[in-house]
């Protein structure tokens, strides 16, 4: 049996999003899941960029950094969109609100606001509140296949 949610660290949340919910656009994602996933992504990208720049002794090798970044971006784009849609569901918004992020200047700020909002209390049309008492079993079963 795996760890319970209360014992998850940032890497456990990242693994849950990427490996267990890669393209899961249904349900709800609490702030902790969303922001830990984003934290690991940002730190990973920064590490690869720093390593890539330090390894490229001359300016001819700089595209290597862009290739590494591109590979990482392609790998995490779908789980990133999925966890954002689930985060929007958690505050009671449709996943289509994700398109607001493409509005120049204000779209990113609006999405930032949405992602820091607290969960909608109780159940909504997207499922039960993952933070409510007694929902640990449901959360821990996400991504587990039934035989």
PDB file of C-alpha atoms in Angstrom, residues 8 24 58 68-69 71 85 91 100 121-122 143:
ATOM      1  CA  UNK A   8       3.202  13.122   0.080  1.00  0.00           C
ATOM      2  CA  UNK A  24      -6.978  12.679 -16.828  1.00  0.00           C
ATOM      3  CA  UNK A  58      30.767  28.017 -26.934  1.00  0.00           C
ATOM      4  CA  UNK A  68      16.441  19.655 -23.870  1.00  0.00           C
ATOM      5  CA  UNK A  69      13.828  22.214 -22.907  1.00  0.00           C
ATOM      6  CA  UNK A  71      11.795  17.521 -24.944  1.00  0.00           C
ATOM      7  CA  UNK A  85      -8.299  21.633 -15.845  1.00  0.00           C
ATOM      8  CA  UNK A  91     -13.048  25.729  -7.779  1.00  0.00           C
ATOM      9  CA  UNK A 100      -8.420  32.454 -20.681  1.00  0.00           C
ATOM     10  CA  UNK A 121     -16.769  23.385  -0.426  1.00  0.00           C
ATOM     11  CA  UNK A 122     -18.583  20.075  -0.683  1.00  0.00           C
ATOM     12  CA  UNK A 143      -4.912   5.970 -11.190  1.00  0.00           C
TER      13      UNK A 143
END
